[in-house]
Short mmCIF file of C-alpha atoms and ligand atoms in Angstrom, two decimals:
data_model
loop_
_atom_site.label_atom_id
_atom_site.label_comp_id
_atom_site.label_asym_id
_atom_site.label_seq_id
_atom_site.Cartn_x
_atom_site.Cartn_y
_atom_site.Cartn_z
CA MET A 5 80.62 115.75 59.46
CA ASP A 6 79.96 117.55 62.75
CA GLN A 7 82.72 119.61 64.31
CA TYR A 8 83.16 121.88 67.30
CA VAL A 9 84.31 125.38 66.54
CA ILE A 10 85.76 127.15 69.55
CA LYS A 11 86.99 130.65 70.25
CA GLY A 12 89.31 130.22 73.20
CA GLY A 13 90.50 132.54 75.89
CA ASN A 14 87.44 132.95 78.11
CA PRO A 15 88.00 131.68 81.68
CA LEU A 16 85.19 129.21 82.39
CA CYS A 17 83.12 130.39 85.34
CA GLY A 18 79.89 129.24 86.98
CA GLU A 19 78.10 126.04 87.93
CA ILE A 20 77.56 122.86 86.01
CA GLU A 21 75.49 119.70 86.70
CA ILE A 22 77.11 116.34 86.09
CA GLY A 23 75.07 113.46 84.61
CA GLY A 24 75.01 109.75 85.37
CA ALA A 25 78.14 107.64 84.90
CA LYS A 26 78.26 106.26 81.38
CA ASN A 27 80.41 103.27 82.26
CA ALA A 28 78.21 102.29 85.20
CA ALA A 29 75.07 102.79 83.13
CA LEU A 30 76.26 100.53 80.31
CA ALA A 31 76.77 97.61 82.69
CA ILE A 32 73.55 98.35 84.58
CA LEU A 33 71.50 98.33 81.36
CA ALA A 34 72.92 94.90 80.49
CA ALA A 35 72.28 93.63 84.03
CA ALA A 36 68.69 94.90 83.90
CA VAL A 37 67.69 92.16 81.45
CA MET A 38 68.62 89.58 84.09
CA ALA A 39 65.30 90.13 85.89
CA ASP A 40 61.92 89.05 84.55
CA GLU A 41 60.25 92.06 86.13
CA THR A 42 60.33 95.78 85.35
CA ILE A 43 63.49 97.65 86.24
CA THR A 44 63.44 101.45 86.36
CA ILE A 45 66.78 103.17 85.85
CA GLU A 46 67.19 106.88 86.51
CA ASN A 47 70.02 109.36 85.92
CA LEU A 48 70.92 107.67 82.65
CA PRO A 49 73.24 109.81 80.52
CA ASN A 50 71.77 110.58 77.10
CA VAL A 51 74.84 109.67 75.05
CA ARG A 52 75.44 107.56 71.97
CA ASP A 53 76.92 104.44 73.63
CA ILE A 54 73.92 104.22 75.96
CA ASN A 55 71.49 104.41 73.05
CA VAL A 56 73.41 101.66 71.22
CA MET A 57 73.16 99.45 74.32
CA LEU A 58 69.41 100.13 74.69
CA GLN A 59 68.90 99.21 71.04
CA ALA A 60 70.87 95.97 71.52
CA ILE A 61 68.72 95.02 74.50
CA GLU A 62 65.57 95.77 72.54
CA ASN A 63 66.83 93.70 69.59
CA ILE A 64 67.00 90.55 71.75
CA GLY A 65 63.40 91.10 72.84
CA ALA A 66 63.57 93.05 76.11
CA HIS A 67 60.89 95.72 76.50
CA VAL A 68 62.50 99.14 76.68
CA GLU A 69 60.42 102.17 77.54
CA ARG A 70 62.03 105.59 77.53
CA VAL A 71 60.18 107.47 80.28
CA ASP A 72 62.23 110.59 79.61
CA ILE A 73 65.73 111.20 78.26
CA HIS A 74 67.31 110.21 81.58
CA THR A 75 64.91 107.46 82.70
CA VAL A 76 64.20 104.08 81.21
CA ARG A 77 62.07 101.04 82.12
CA ILE A 78 63.35 97.64 81.05
CA ASN A 79 61.61 94.29 81.26
CA GLY A 80 63.80 91.28 80.49
CA SER A 81 61.01 88.67 80.58
CA PHE A 82 60.48 89.04 76.84
CA VAL A 83 64.06 88.25 75.82
CA HIS A 84 63.92 85.63 73.07
CA GLY A 85 67.44 85.54 71.69
CA TYR A 86 70.93 85.30 73.12
CA THR A 87 72.83 86.51 70.07
CA VAL A 88 73.88 90.14 70.01
CA ASP A 89 75.45 91.51 66.87
CA ASN A 90 75.03 94.60 64.76
CA GLU A 91 77.17 97.25 63.17
CA TYR A 92 76.82 99.56 66.18
CA ILE A 93 77.22 97.12 69.05
CA ARG A 94 80.52 96.00 67.50
CA LYS A 95 81.82 99.53 67.99
CA ILE A 96 81.20 99.81 71.71
CA ARG A 97 83.28 98.29 74.44
CA ALA A 98 80.55 97.54 76.91
CA SER A 99 78.77 95.08 74.60
CA TYR A 100 80.77 92.46 76.53
CA TYR A 101 78.48 93.04 79.55
CA LEU A 102 75.70 91.29 77.64
CA LEU A 103 77.86 88.14 77.78
CA GLY A 104 77.89 88.10 81.59
CA ALA A 105 74.21 89.08 81.83
CA LEU A 106 72.84 86.55 79.31
CA LEU A 107 75.18 83.76 80.39
CA GLY A 108 74.17 84.32 84.02
CA LYS A 109 70.44 84.30 83.25
CA TYR A 110 70.12 81.84 80.37
CA ASN A 111 73.41 79.89 80.53
CA ASN A 112 73.83 80.94 76.94
CA ALA A 113 75.20 84.00 75.17
CA GLU A 114 76.73 84.92 71.85
CA VAL A 115 78.01 88.47 71.52
CA ALA A 116 80.14 90.21 68.89
CA LEU A 117 83.70 90.84 70.07
CA PRO A 118 83.75 94.30 71.62
CA GLY A 119 85.14 97.38 69.93
CA GLY A 120 85.54 100.70 71.73
CA CYS A 121 88.09 103.48 71.48
CA ALA A 122 91.43 102.47 69.96
CA ILE A 123 93.45 103.29 73.07
CA GLY A 124 95.55 100.14 73.00
CA SER A 125 95.26 96.39 72.93
CA ARG A 126 92.08 95.51 74.79
CA PRO A 127 91.97 91.75 75.37
CA ILE A 128 89.03 90.09 77.13
CA ASP A 129 90.92 86.97 78.24
CA LEU A 130 90.17 87.65 81.91
CA HIS A 131 86.42 87.85 81.24
CA LEU A 132 86.59 84.51 79.45
CA LYS A 133 88.78 82.97 82.15
CA GLY A 134 86.10 83.94 84.68
CA PHE A 135 83.24 82.46 82.64
CA ARG A 136 85.19 79.24 82.15
CA ALA A 137 85.91 79.03 85.87
CA LEU A 138 82.15 79.31 86.45
CA GLY A 139 81.72 76.22 84.25
CA ALA A 140 80.97 77.72 80.83
CA ASP A 141 82.35 76.55 77.51
CA VAL A 142 83.65 79.63 75.76
CA GLU A 143 84.67 79.86 72.15
CA ILE A 144 85.55 82.70 69.81
CA ARG A 145 84.25 82.04 66.30
CA HIS A 146 83.61 84.32 63.33
CA GLY A 147 84.14 87.46 65.40
CA MET A 148 81.68 86.36 68.07
CA VAL A 149 82.21 85.17 71.63
CA ALA A 150 79.97 82.20 72.36
CA ALA A 151 79.55 81.04 75.95
CA SER A 152 77.27 78.30 77.20
CA ALA A 153 76.93 76.09 80.25
CA LYS A 154 74.63 73.36 81.60
CA GLU A 155 74.74 75.30 84.82
CA LEU A 156 77.04 77.93 86.29
CA ARG A 157 78.69 76.98 89.55
CA GLY A 158 80.26 79.31 92.07
CA THR A 159 84.04 79.24 92.15
CA HIS A 160 87.22 81.05 93.19
CA ILE A 161 88.66 83.41 90.57
CA TYR A 162 91.91 85.34 90.76
CA LEU A 163 92.24 88.14 88.20
CA ASP A 164 95.85 88.38 87.00
CA LYS A 165 95.33 92.05 86.24
CA VAL A 166 92.90 94.54 87.75
CA SER A 167 90.15 94.81 85.16
CA VAL A 168 86.96 96.82 85.55
CA GLY A 169 85.20 95.01 82.73
CA ALA A 170 86.17 91.49 83.85
CA THR A 171 85.24 92.18 87.48
CA ILE A 172 81.76 93.43 86.54
CA ASN A 173 81.15 90.74 83.94
CA ILE A 174 82.08 87.88 86.27
CA MET A 175 80.04 89.45 89.07
CA MET A 176 76.96 89.53 86.82
CA ALA A 177 77.28 85.91 85.69
CA ALA A 178 78.04 84.72 89.25
CA ALA A 179 74.99 86.53 90.67
CA LEU A 180 72.75 83.76 89.28
CA ALA A 181 75.25 80.86 89.54
CA LYS A 182 74.81 78.01 92.02
CA GLY A 183 76.82 78.57 95.19
CA ARG A 184 79.44 81.05 96.17
CA THR A 185 81.97 82.87 93.97
CA THR A 186 85.00 84.81 95.15
CA ILE A 187 86.75 87.30 92.85
CA GLU A 188 90.24 88.19 94.03
CA ASN A 189 92.24 91.18 92.81
CA ALA A 190 88.93 92.74 91.80
CA ALA A 191 88.67 96.28 90.40
CA LYS A 192 87.51 98.85 92.98
CA GLU A 193 86.20 101.59 90.67
CA PRO A 194 83.04 103.43 91.80
CA HIS A 195 81.12 101.92 88.92
CA VAL A 196 82.01 98.39 90.05
CA VAL A 197 80.37 99.29 93.37
CA ASP A 198 77.42 100.87 91.57
CA VAL A 199 76.75 97.75 89.50
CA ALA A 200 77.02 95.57 92.65
CA ASN A 201 74.57 97.87 94.45
CA PHE A 202 72.19 97.66 91.50
CA LEU A 203 72.37 93.84 91.38
CA ASN A 204 71.78 93.73 95.14
CA CYS A 205 68.73 95.97 94.68
CA MET A 206 67.44 93.29 92.28
CA GLY A 207 67.96 90.63 94.95
CA ALA A 208 71.55 89.50 94.30
CA SER A 209 73.89 88.84 97.20
CA ILE A 210 77.21 90.58 96.55
CA ARG A 211 79.57 91.66 99.32
CA GLY A 212 82.91 93.43 99.23
CA ALA A 213 82.50 95.52 96.05
CA GLY A 214 84.94 98.40 96.34
CA THR A 215 87.59 96.15 97.92
CA ASP A 216 90.05 93.66 96.39
CA VAL A 217 87.83 90.69 97.20
CA ILE A 218 84.22 90.40 96.07
CA ARG A 219 82.06 87.57 97.39
CA ILE A 220 78.91 86.59 95.54
CA SER A 221 76.34 84.09 96.76
CA GLY A 222 74.30 83.00 93.77
CA VAL A 223 70.52 83.48 93.98
CA GLU A 224 67.72 81.76 92.03
CA LYS A 225 66.40 84.88 90.33
CA LEU A 226 66.42 88.65 90.35
CA HIS A 227 63.40 90.88 90.80
CA LYS A 228 62.08 94.36 90.01
CA ALA A 229 63.97 97.41 91.20
CA GLU A 230 64.28 101.16 90.87
CA TYR A 231 67.77 102.53 90.71
CA SER A 232 69.54 105.83 90.12
CA ILE A 233 73.01 105.74 88.55
CA ILE A 234 75.95 107.42 90.31
CA PRO A 235 77.37 110.68 88.92
CA ASP A 236 80.02 110.40 86.24
CA GLN A 237 83.41 110.99 87.86
CA ILE A 238 85.10 111.32 84.46
CA GLU A 239 82.67 113.95 83.19
CA ALA A 240 83.14 115.80 86.48
CA GLY A 241 86.94 115.61 86.25
CA THR A 242 86.81 116.83 82.67
CA PHE A 243 85.08 120.05 83.76
CA MET A 244 87.45 120.41 86.73
CA PHE A 245 90.48 120.30 84.42
CA ALA A 246 88.72 122.66 82.00
CA ALA A 247 88.41 125.17 84.85
CA ALA A 248 92.14 124.83 85.59
CA ALA A 249 93.26 125.10 81.94
CA THR A 250 91.17 128.20 81.20
CA GLY A 251 92.03 130.07 84.41
CA GLY A 252 88.43 129.75 85.55
CA ASP A 253 86.29 129.15 88.63
CA VAL A 254 83.83 126.29 88.21
CA THR A 255 81.55 124.51 90.66
CA VAL A 256 80.82 121.00 89.50
CA LYS A 257 77.52 119.89 91.03
CA ASN A 258 75.87 116.50 91.57
CA VAL A 259 79.13 114.64 92.21
CA ILE A 260 80.53 112.35 94.90
CA PRO A 261 83.72 114.22 95.94
CA LYS A 262 85.28 111.00 97.30
CA HIS A 263 85.30 109.56 93.76
CA LEU A 264 87.26 112.60 92.57
CA GLU A 265 90.09 112.43 95.10
CA ALA A 266 92.86 111.57 92.61
CA THR A 267 91.76 114.40 90.30
CA THR A 268 91.49 116.83 93.20
CA ALA A 269 94.96 115.84 94.47
CA LYS A 270 96.54 116.62 91.09
CA LEU A 271 94.72 119.95 90.80
CA LEU A 272 96.05 120.92 94.22
CA GLU A 273 99.57 119.91 93.15
CA VAL A 274 99.43 122.21 90.13
CA GLY A 275 98.36 125.02 92.48
CA CYS A 276 94.59 125.27 92.00
CA ARG A 277 92.24 125.77 94.92
CA VAL A 278 89.68 123.03 95.35
CA GLU A 279 86.72 123.35 97.71
CA GLU A 280 84.68 120.26 98.51
CA PHE A 281 81.00 120.29 99.48
CA ASP A 282 78.60 117.40 100.17
CA ASP A 283 77.76 116.86 96.52
CA ALA A 284 79.80 119.49 94.68
CA VAL A 285 83.41 120.49 94.07
CA ARG A 286 84.62 124.00 93.22
CA VAL A 287 87.87 124.48 91.30
CA ILE A 288 89.50 127.90 91.32
CA ALA A 289 92.39 128.08 88.89
CA CYS A 290 95.74 129.68 89.66
CA HIS A 291 98.39 131.37 87.56
CA PRO A 292 100.98 130.15 86.82
CA LEU A 293 100.12 126.44 86.99
CA HIS A 294 102.91 124.28 88.44
CA HIS A 295 104.45 121.17 86.93
CA THR A 296 103.90 117.74 88.48
CA GLN A 297 104.10 113.98 87.88
CA VAL A 298 101.16 111.68 87.17
CA THR A 299 100.87 107.91 86.82
CA THR A 300 97.60 106.31 85.76
CA LEU A 301 96.52 103.40 87.93
CA PRO A 302 93.37 101.45 88.75
CA TYR A 303 91.08 103.19 91.28
CA PRO A 304 91.80 104.80 93.71
CA GLY A 305 94.79 105.75 91.55
CA PHE A 306 94.64 108.46 88.89
CA PRO A 307 92.18 107.30 86.18
CA THR A 308 93.48 106.59 82.69
CA ASP A 309 90.25 108.20 81.41
CA MET A 310 91.39 111.53 82.91
CA GLN A 311 94.93 111.37 81.58
CA PRO A 312 94.49 113.39 78.34
CA GLN A 313 92.58 116.15 80.18
CA MET A 314 95.38 116.33 82.77
CA GLY A 315 97.88 116.45 79.90
CA ILE A 316 96.22 119.63 78.59
CA VAL A 317 96.66 121.32 81.99
CA LEU A 318 100.28 120.20 82.35
CA GLY A 319 101.03 121.44 78.84
CA LEU A 320 100.26 124.93 80.18
CA SER A 321 102.14 124.52 83.46
CA SER A 322 105.52 126.02 84.24
CA GLY A 323 108.48 123.62 84.10
CA THR A 324 108.62 119.99 83.06
CA SER A 325 105.95 117.46 83.97
CA THR A 326 105.63 113.76 83.24
CA ILE A 327 102.68 111.45 82.70
CA THR A 328 103.17 107.69 82.91
CA GLU A 329 100.32 105.77 81.29
CA SER A 330 100.23 102.31 82.83
CA ILE A 331 96.85 101.00 81.65
CA PHE A 332 96.51 101.54 77.88
CA GLU A 333 99.53 101.99 75.61
CA ASN A 334 97.83 104.14 72.98
CA ARG A 335 96.51 106.95 75.10
CA PHE A 336 98.88 109.68 73.92
CA LYS A 337 97.28 110.16 70.52
CA TYR A 338 96.19 113.66 71.50
CA VAL A 339 99.84 114.74 71.75
CA ASP A 340 100.39 115.16 67.99
CA GLU A 341 97.15 117.12 67.71
CA LEU A 342 98.09 119.32 70.66
CA ALA A 343 101.46 119.99 69.05
CA LYS A 344 99.53 121.81 66.28
CA MET A 345 98.36 124.17 69.01
CA GLY A 346 101.88 124.87 70.22
CA ALA A 347 102.32 122.25 72.96
CA ASN A 348 105.80 120.88 73.58
CA ILE A 349 105.43 117.23 74.57
CA LYS A 350 107.65 114.23 73.84
CA VAL A 351 106.38 110.70 74.17
CA GLU A 352 108.84 107.95 75.01
CA GLY A 353 107.13 104.59 75.37
CA ASN A 354 104.44 104.97 78.01
CA ILE A 355 105.80 108.26 79.35
CA ALA A 356 104.98 111.75 78.12
CA ILE A 357 107.49 114.42 78.98
CA ILE A 358 105.70 117.73 78.98
CA TYR A 359 107.57 121.03 78.68
CA GLY A 360 105.03 123.64 79.68
CA VAL A 361 104.26 126.51 77.27
CA ASP A 362 102.66 129.89 78.09
CA ARG A 363 99.67 129.41 75.82
CA TYR A 364 98.11 127.26 73.14
CA THR A 365 97.10 128.75 69.81
CA GLY A 366 93.95 127.69 67.99
CA ALA A 367 94.31 125.12 65.18
CA ARG A 368 92.30 122.50 63.31
CA VAL A 369 92.63 119.22 65.22
CA SER A 370 90.94 115.88 65.19
CA ALA A 371 89.56 113.86 68.13
CA PRO A 372 91.45 110.55 68.17
CA ASP A 373 89.14 108.94 70.77
CA LEU A 374 86.56 109.89 73.40
CA ARG A 375 88.70 111.27 76.23
CA ALA A 376 91.46 112.63 73.99
CA GLY A 377 88.71 114.42 72.05
CA ALA A 378 87.34 115.97 75.24
CA ALA A 379 90.87 117.04 76.14
CA LEU A 380 91.34 118.80 72.81
CA VAL A 381 88.10 120.73 73.37
CA ILE A 382 89.54 121.94 76.70
CA ALA A 383 92.73 122.96 74.89
CA GLY A 384 90.62 124.90 72.37
CA LEU A 385 88.75 126.70 75.16
CA ALA A 386 92.09 127.69 76.70
CA ALA A 387 93.78 128.63 73.42
CA GLU A 388 94.23 131.96 71.75
CA GLY A 389 92.05 132.20 68.62
CA ILE A 390 89.88 129.68 66.82
CA THR A 391 90.11 125.91 67.16
CA ILE A 392 88.15 123.42 65.09
CA VAL A 393 87.80 119.90 66.46
CA ASP A 394 86.94 117.22 63.88
CA ASP A 395 85.57 113.71 64.48
CA ILE A 396 83.46 114.77 67.44
CA TYR A 397 81.31 111.64 67.18
CA TYR A 398 83.89 110.08 69.50
CA ILE A 399 83.15 112.76 72.08
CA GLU A 400 79.41 112.32 71.69
CA ARG A 401 79.76 108.65 72.65
CA GLY A 402 80.37 109.69 76.22
CA TYR A 403 79.49 113.34 76.91
CA GLU A 404 75.96 114.70 76.96
CA ALA A 405 75.42 118.26 75.71
CA PHE A 406 79.16 118.88 75.94
CA ASP A 407 79.15 122.18 74.02
CA GLU A 408 76.00 123.38 75.77
CA LYS A 409 77.55 122.80 79.21
CA PHE A 410 80.69 124.74 78.25
CA ARG A 411 78.55 127.57 76.88
CA LYS A 412 76.77 127.72 80.23
CA LEU A 413 80.20 128.38 81.77
CA GLY A 414 80.95 131.17 79.30
CA GLY A 415 82.87 129.09 76.76
CA LEU A 416 82.51 130.15 73.13
CA ILE A 417 81.88 126.82 71.44
CA GLN A 418 79.42 125.67 68.81
CA LYS A 419 78.65 122.38 67.14
CA VAL A 420 78.64 122.95 63.38
CA SER A 421 78.25 120.79 60.31
CA SER A 422 79.41 123.01 57.46
CA GLU A 423 81.99 125.65 56.57
CA LYS A 424 79.11 128.13 56.30
CA GLU A 425 78.25 127.52 59.96
CA VAL A 426 81.90 128.00 60.94
CA GLN A 427 81.87 131.40 59.22
CA LYS A 428 78.59 132.29 60.92
CA PHE A 429 80.15 131.46 64.31
CA LYS A 430 83.19 133.60 63.55
CA LEU A 431 80.97 136.52 62.57
CA LYS A 432 78.87 136.14 65.71
CA ILE A 433 81.85 136.25 68.06
CA SER A 434 83.81 138.94 66.25
C1 UD1 B 528 86.91 100.22 81.25
C2 UD1 B 528 86.28 101.51 80.76
C3 UD1 B 528 87.34 102.44 80.19
C4 UD1 B 528 88.45 102.66 81.19
C5 UD1 B 528 88.99 101.34 81.73
C6 UD1 B 528 90.00 101.51 82.86
C7 UD1 B 528 84.06 100.84 80.06
C8 UD1 B 528 83.12 100.60 78.94
N1 UD1 B 528 85.30 101.19 79.73
O1 UD1 B 528 87.49 99.60 80.10
O2 UD1 B 528 86.71 103.68 79.88
O3 UD1 B 528 89.52 103.34 80.54
O4 UD1 B 528 87.89 100.54 82.23
O5 UD1 B 528 89.45 102.24 83.90
O6 UD1 B 528 83.69 100.77 81.23
N2 UD1 B 528 92.93 93.58 80.42
C9 UD1 B 528 93.44 92.36 80.09
N3 UD1 B 528 92.56 91.32 79.91
C10 UD1 B 528 91.21 91.48 80.08
C11 UD1 B 528 90.70 92.73 80.41
C12 UD1 B 528 91.59 93.78 80.58
O7 UD1 B 528 94.65 92.18 79.95
O8 UD1 B 528 90.47 90.49 79.91
C13 UD1 B 528 93.86 94.73 80.63
C14 UD1 B 528 93.63 95.87 79.65
O9 UD1 B 528 94.35 95.68 78.45
C15 UD1 B 528 94.12 97.06 80.44
C16 UD1 B 528 93.75 96.71 81.88
O10 UD1 B 528 93.57 95.29 81.90
O11 UD1 B 528 95.52 97.18 80.36
C17 UD1 B 528 92.52 97.39 82.40
O12 UD1 B 528 91.44 97.16 81.51
P1 UD1 B 528 89.92 97.17 81.98
O13 UD1 B 528 89.85 97.72 83.36
O14 UD1 B 528 89.34 95.83 81.73
O15 UD1 B 528 89.29 98.21 81.00
P2 UD1 B 528 87.96 98.09 80.15
O16 UD1 B 528 86.92 97.30 80.90
O17 UD1 B 528 88.28 97.71 78.74
#
């Protein structure tokens, strides 16, 4: 089993390039099969979840051509099946986007119930409510969601809760429905806007993405397009918090600073200096870090996907901080692991009370999920001594060349797959 072995203590310094947004890319890949012409997608992150999605699209007949590791051409005219199920697709969350895409194009879809990181209960009732409102019959049977319709008709949908996945899924299905659809209480995340922009590039008519109300006028069909995916705000934020936790000075390049405002605001509150450029953000850490309060909220609030990384920084801040997790109830699983490194954090319900400590000490920890895993790597880079992070396949679902990027910033981190390699790393750095 692969692990990261880390010798902490080096302030991270330098420049790093951020890749395309994984969560936007997953939806865009599904949406690409909705056209019967060739779609070229650039700035695709080369991570495991993306490769699982590409495989799923290929399995239903779409032509998938990898131009290079970050560019793909997809042609959906060859799709011959509407059933999506395999061992891997069941493990990713975004498989549900194939429901909206196939239902919208073929009025028919059957997709395995989505998996994803175990960060809490993750119902898809709002997705199904949306499909039903568009006129589909939806049934869950034998672990599969089956949706079919004679025709999809535009409608008015109010989402009881702000949901990124439901907003995007309904938007995709409605893009090819007859008539006009309105989604109220829509999610406003940058990747919702990115998927809407992509669909519009293919000829869809979607207005209002990025606001509470999205209006979609259904079109007959979608056509060829070339599209470049937006930068990953979560990958960017991860490196920004890594700079803060290690006392470093990192310029994160190829980002949209506006998408990082919540992250930037919290870094300023803990005392870091943050400089914004057109497409880059520089974080200069401070010492000591100050305590603060954080509540996760839908965009433009503080992202739940950045919460564990923020927790690592607050664990090293002076005084007492709190984090309130309002989106997913199981997002504090990194706390027990971080305790092994000397953190002093108590979790009561959906609130973590964080008593800052002067330093973390290296330990053997295990990545409980994607973002918590990334957070523990940051803790290891900040810690005194050696940290080993197990179960890094979670991290590889969403971060491309994670260890390589940290090494570029001066971090001492290596991916290893045996005790012998751990020893070799220790020898090399001693
Ligand atoms: C997506 C992201 C995930 C991120 C999350 C919130 C992907 C693949 N995953 O997940 O990384 O943490 O957005 O930014 O893009 N809910 C319902 N019913 C539904 C759908 C959601 O009650 O039908 C609830 C969820 O339990 C949660 C909240 O709504 O409490 C937000 O979930 P949602 O935005 O849908 O998250 P995901 O699409 O699962």
